[in-house]
Every structure is written in structure tokens, then in C-alpha cells.
Amino acid sequence: MRTIAASTTTVITGASSGIGRAFAHRLAAAGSDLVLVARRADVLDELARELRSRHGVTVTVIAHDLDQTDAAQNLVARLDAEHITVDALINNAGLGIHGDLGVSPLRSATTQIAVNVNSLTVLTALVLPGMLARGRGAIINVASTAGFQPVPHMAVYSASKAYVLAFTRALWRETRRTGVDALALCPGATDTAFFATAGDAASVGRRRTAEQVVDTALRALRRGRPSVVDGRGNAAVSWLAPRLPERLALSIAERSVRP
């Protein structure tokens, strides 16, 4: 399913702001019904009212914290209880915390792994069988340019996004010719609320807009690509970083996000 269009239902995690919110606007305009998932019910409710009024689509709001135990299983159980068929899944929820592992609270590491890795994997695994049975579906997992190289001072975040990138690329190959498409979306610095948590020191280069990132993702989905980097400059850096000598690559990455 290389387009997400009318008469489909798309689940978007992290839908209350940034890239998730931009996806919601774009897909509602295309006629896709939506399930919006994030922690803040009030923000989601306001967005849902706007999308229903503007585009006439069905929008379901689920206030849900993907950091909790069995969060993904509980979310899918809620979807099943409401008889919602998931045609497309956008695993956008994620967070990055800036700071060295040895001096940061353990919770900062476990939270990033829970949301960026565990919930993303379980949600994908739970909705995929239904897509395969129907012979159509799309899964967009939001990785990052940080997934192409280790990033000191954000070691857990970069490792978690490297996982998302590798996982989704492998999934793309597993689902070839099934009617289900998988895409790893790799934004660089984007003008979103991400840096309210990660801090401005984690921002490298000129920030792209969330709308530009969504354009890149949907174009790559139509082309059947396994992964895509948003922005030419980001793509160049992501290509170069794994090809540099290891110590040099680590040194450059460290300086770019040094507190």
C-alpha cells in the first residue's frame, strides 16, 4: 500500500505535535480516518475537532503513555475493542535525552528504550499480521539521522534510532510482494518540541519543518523505498558518517552535540 489515502485508517503515535501532527493534517486532507495517540488528551481533542471540521474524517483520540508496561499491547487491545482496522501505522512517538550515561538518571535511558524501541517494535508486530492477511498496509517508523552513527552525549538515543533503522529495513525486505510497505523515516534536526526535552545542544544544522519531513516520507513510501533521509544536507552527512574512520566519526559527532 504505497499511498495512505481515503477510506483507510491510520494510527499515529506522538500525534499531538511536530511530525506526528503534520502527518495528521496531511493524511486527514487525503481522506484517511485517524487514530491519534499521545499522552495529552486535551491537545489531541483540540486537534481532532479541527481535523473533523476541516476534512470530515473520523478521528479517534487515545490518550496513552507508551512508556508504561505493556503500553503497546494495551493500545492494540483498545483498538480491537473499538473494532478499528489499522491500515497504516506511523510510529512517530519518541524522545531523546541529552546527557552522558554515567551521570544521568537511569530513568532517562529506560524511558528512551521503552518508547523508541520496545513500544515501536511491539506495535509493529501486533498490527502487521492483520495487514498481511488483508494484503495491504503501510508502516512508517520514525528513526533519525542519529541512527547512522553513534552520538556521544546521546548514546542511548542514537543507539535506539540505529535499531529502528535496521529493524525497519529488514521488515521492508520481509514484507516485499505482500502489499505491505515498511519505511524508516530519518529526519535530521526538525523544528518540533523534540528539543524541549533533548536541549538545543542536540540540534545539528538548519532545522527542517515537520511538513517537509512528511513530504519526504510520503514521496519515499510511494517509491517503495526501505528508508529515506529528509533533506539533502542530512542525506550527505548520513552517507558520509559511517564511511569515516571510527575515531574521527566519533569525534565529529561528539563535538556537534557537546553541551
XYZ file of C-alpha atoms in Angstrom:
259
model
C 0.000 0.000 0.000
C 2.232 2.763 -1.262
C -0.182 5.577 -0.565
C -2.244 6.417 2.508
C -5.486 7.782 1.133
C -9.246 7.923 1.554
C -11.124 5.010 3.120
C -8.140 3.951 5.202
C -7.463 4.252 8.915
C -4.069 5.437 10.097
C -2.756 5.188 13.660
C -0.276 7.942 14.520
C 1.669 7.847 17.780
C 3.139 11.060 19.113
C 0.375 12.847 17.221
C -0.016 15.888 19.452
C 2.821 17.951 17.974
C 5.632 18.156 15.455
C 5.967 15.472 12.811
C 3.038 13.450 14.144
C 0.728 16.447 13.987
C 1.926 17.254 10.446
C 1.171 13.677 9.381
C -2.313 14.000 10.880
C -3.086 17.152 8.891
C -1.706 15.716 5.646
C -3.479 12.367 5.869
C -6.791 13.842 7.002
C -6.673 16.128 3.953
C -6.215 12.984 1.829
C -9.337 11.467 3.384
C -7.787 8.950 5.778
C -9.539 8.368 9.080
C -7.175 8.718 12.020
C -6.389 7.359 15.453
C -4.345 9.946 17.317
C -2.190 8.656 20.173
C -0.212 10.746 22.659
C -0.165 11.496 26.367
C -2.078 14.805 26.374
C -5.796 14.246 25.845
C -6.627 17.953 25.761
C -4.239 18.657 22.888
C -5.416 15.601 20.960
C -9.065 16.532 21.444
C -8.463 20.008 20.062
C -6.598 18.609 17.048
C -9.315 16.027 16.435
C -12.050 18.677 16.414
C -10.076 20.722 13.900
C -9.494 17.768 11.571
C -13.100 16.580 11.723
C -14.392 20.069 10.978
C -11.951 20.778 8.165
C -11.845 17.409 6.403
C -14.898 15.429 7.519
C -12.874 12.385 8.562
C -13.369 10.128 11.574
C -10.792 10.865 14.262
C -10.399 8.710 17.359
C -8.384 10.049 20.277
C -6.493 7.724 22.608
C -4.545 9.365 25.425
C -1.840 6.815 26.127
C 1.677 6.763 27.561
C 3.905 4.422 25.588
C 6.474 4.392 28.386
C 4.270 2.208 30.576
C 4.494 -1.574 30.966
C 2.542 -3.379 28.223
C 1.708 0.006 26.689
C 1.670 -1.242 23.112
C -0.369 -4.337 23.959
C -2.916 -2.214 25.818
C -3.181 0.213 22.899
C -3.860 -2.583 20.415
C -6.417 -4.091 22.803
C -8.201 -0.732 22.814
C -8.190 -0.633 19.013
C -9.575 -4.161 18.871
C -12.279 -3.320 21.408
C -13.416 -0.422 19.215
C -13.265 -2.610 16.072
C -10.682 -0.353 14.426
C -8.816 -1.889 11.493
C -5.320 -0.459 11.180
C -4.469 0.127 7.519
C -1.399 2.243 8.250
C 0.767 2.758 11.319
C 3.062 5.713 11.882
C 5.343 5.036 14.838
C 6.325 8.629 15.454
C 6.417 8.751 19.269
C 9.950 9.025 20.548
C 12.250 11.087 22.676
C 15.908 11.919 23.025
C 17.625 12.932 26.246
C 20.902 14.820 26.117
C 23.464 13.797 28.714
C 26.224 11.292 29.444
C 25.055 7.856 30.528
C 27.259 7.693 33.611
C 25.869 10.858 35.188
C 22.254 10.696 34.023
C 19.356 9.144 35.922
C 18.754 5.543 34.887
C 15.189 6.529 34.051
C 16.398 8.653 31.147
C 17.836 5.553 29.478
C 14.956 3.180 30.220
C 12.344 5.675 29.030
C 14.074 6.168 25.685
C 14.338 2.411 25.173
C 10.725 1.820 26.224
C 9.288 4.353 23.780
C 11.797 4.383 20.910
C 12.401 0.628 20.765
C 10.028 -1.524 22.803
C 6.685 0.098 22.033
C 7.577 0.675 18.390
C 8.539 -2.973 17.941
C 5.514 -4.404 19.733
C 3.038 -2.133 17.948
C 4.538 -3.112 14.613
C 4.466 -6.812 15.474
C 0.850 -6.672 16.628
C -0.653 -4.812 13.662
C 1.433 -6.482 10.952
C -0.371 -9.867 10.860
C -3.687 -8.176 10.068
C -2.097 -6.163 7.285
C -0.537 -9.287 5.810
C -3.854 -11.121 5.963
C -5.585 -8.277 4.106
C -2.752 -7.955 1.602
C -2.254 -4.235 2.159
C -0.795 -1.850 4.687
C 1.905 0.710 5.416
C 4.216 1.128 8.388
C 6.338 4.240 8.781
C 8.807 4.099 11.658
C 10.447 7.398 12.514
C 14.170 6.850 13.017
C 16.726 9.686 12.784
C 19.932 10.748 11.113
C 21.422 9.897 14.526
C 20.820 6.263 13.639
C 23.673 6.295 11.129
C 26.436 6.795 13.704
C 26.981 6.637 17.468
C 26.449 10.032 19.103
C 28.325 10.684 22.376
C 26.226 12.586 24.942
C 23.163 10.951 23.330
C 24.370 7.354 23.338
C 21.032 5.701 24.124
C 19.094 7.863 21.686
C 21.416 7.229 18.744
C 21.530 3.511 19.520
C 17.746 3.340 19.710
C 17.401 5.028 16.328
C 20.021 2.738 14.805
C 17.779 -0.101 15.953
C 14.710 1.477 14.336
C 16.590 1.947 11.066
C 17.925 -1.629 10.922
C 14.650 -3.151 12.117
C 12.574 -1.333 9.534
C 14.926 -2.007 6.647
C 14.776 -5.718 7.458
C 10.989 -5.526 7.759
C 10.825 -3.907 4.313
C 12.512 -6.981 2.839
C 10.350 -9.417 4.801
C 7.156 -7.801 3.520
C 8.102 -7.424 -0.140
C 5.340 -8.505 -2.527
C 2.825 -8.824 0.317
C 1.087 -5.490 -0.304
C 2.553 -4.134 2.944
C 5.215 -1.441 2.777
C 7.654 -0.521 5.546
C 9.643 2.705 5.615
C 12.253 4.056 8.020
C 11.999 7.845 8.041
C 15.208 9.565 9.139
C 14.801 13.275 9.886
C 17.645 15.461 10.975
C 17.073 18.497 13.182
C 13.411 19.421 12.767
C 11.515 22.395 14.142
C 9.475 20.480 16.731
C 9.088 20.191 20.507
C 11.745 17.434 20.499
C 14.409 19.891 21.618
C 12.385 20.915 24.654
C 13.479 17.523 26.043
C 16.772 16.938 24.237
C 18.002 20.542 24.585
C 19.218 22.906 21.886
C 22.733 21.458 22.082
C 21.334 18.322 20.412
C 20.360 20.290 17.309
C 22.798 19.986 14.419
C 22.427 22.080 11.273
C 19.498 24.071 9.990
C 16.175 22.759 11.209
C 13.714 21.495 8.620
C 9.969 21.857 9.041
C 7.709 18.988 10.048
C 5.798 19.467 6.801
C 8.989 18.971 4.772
C 9.668 15.745 6.657
C 6.156 14.466 5.905
C 6.592 15.338 2.207
C 9.805 13.313 2.157
C 8.177 10.344 3.881
C 5.126 10.097 1.641
C 7.225 10.514 -1.503
C 9.544 7.693 -0.364
C 6.560 5.488 0.521
C 5.162 5.911 -2.995
C 8.525 4.872 -4.421
C 8.695 1.773 -2.254
C 11.925 2.718 -0.529
C 13.080 0.909 2.644
C 14.438 4.104 4.216
C 14.808 7.788 3.499
C 16.731 10.714 4.978
C 14.980 14.069 4.959
C 16.964 16.926 3.389
C 19.936 16.829 1.025
C 22.423 18.040 3.607
C 21.247 15.448 6.124
C 21.420 12.741 3.467
C 25.011 13.665 2.626
C 26.111 13.576 6.272
C 24.289 10.285 6.870
C 26.046 8.727 3.894
C 29.470 10.018 4.913
C 29.459 9.345 8.668
C 29.601 5.508 8.517
C 32.424 5.718 5.964
C 34.770 7.860 8.049
C 37.470 6.335 10.280
C 35.789 5.317 13.532
C 37.635 7.694 15.863
C 37.149 10.637 13.515
C 33.424 9.948 13.160
C 33.017 9.740 16.931
C 34.988 12.944 17.442
C 32.891 14.880 14.922
C 29.637 13.549 16.369
C 30.747 14.404 19.914
C 31.673 17.977 19.045
C 28.417 18.535 17.183
C 26.253 17.930 20.278
C 28.703 18.803 23.074
C 26.872 20.561 25.949
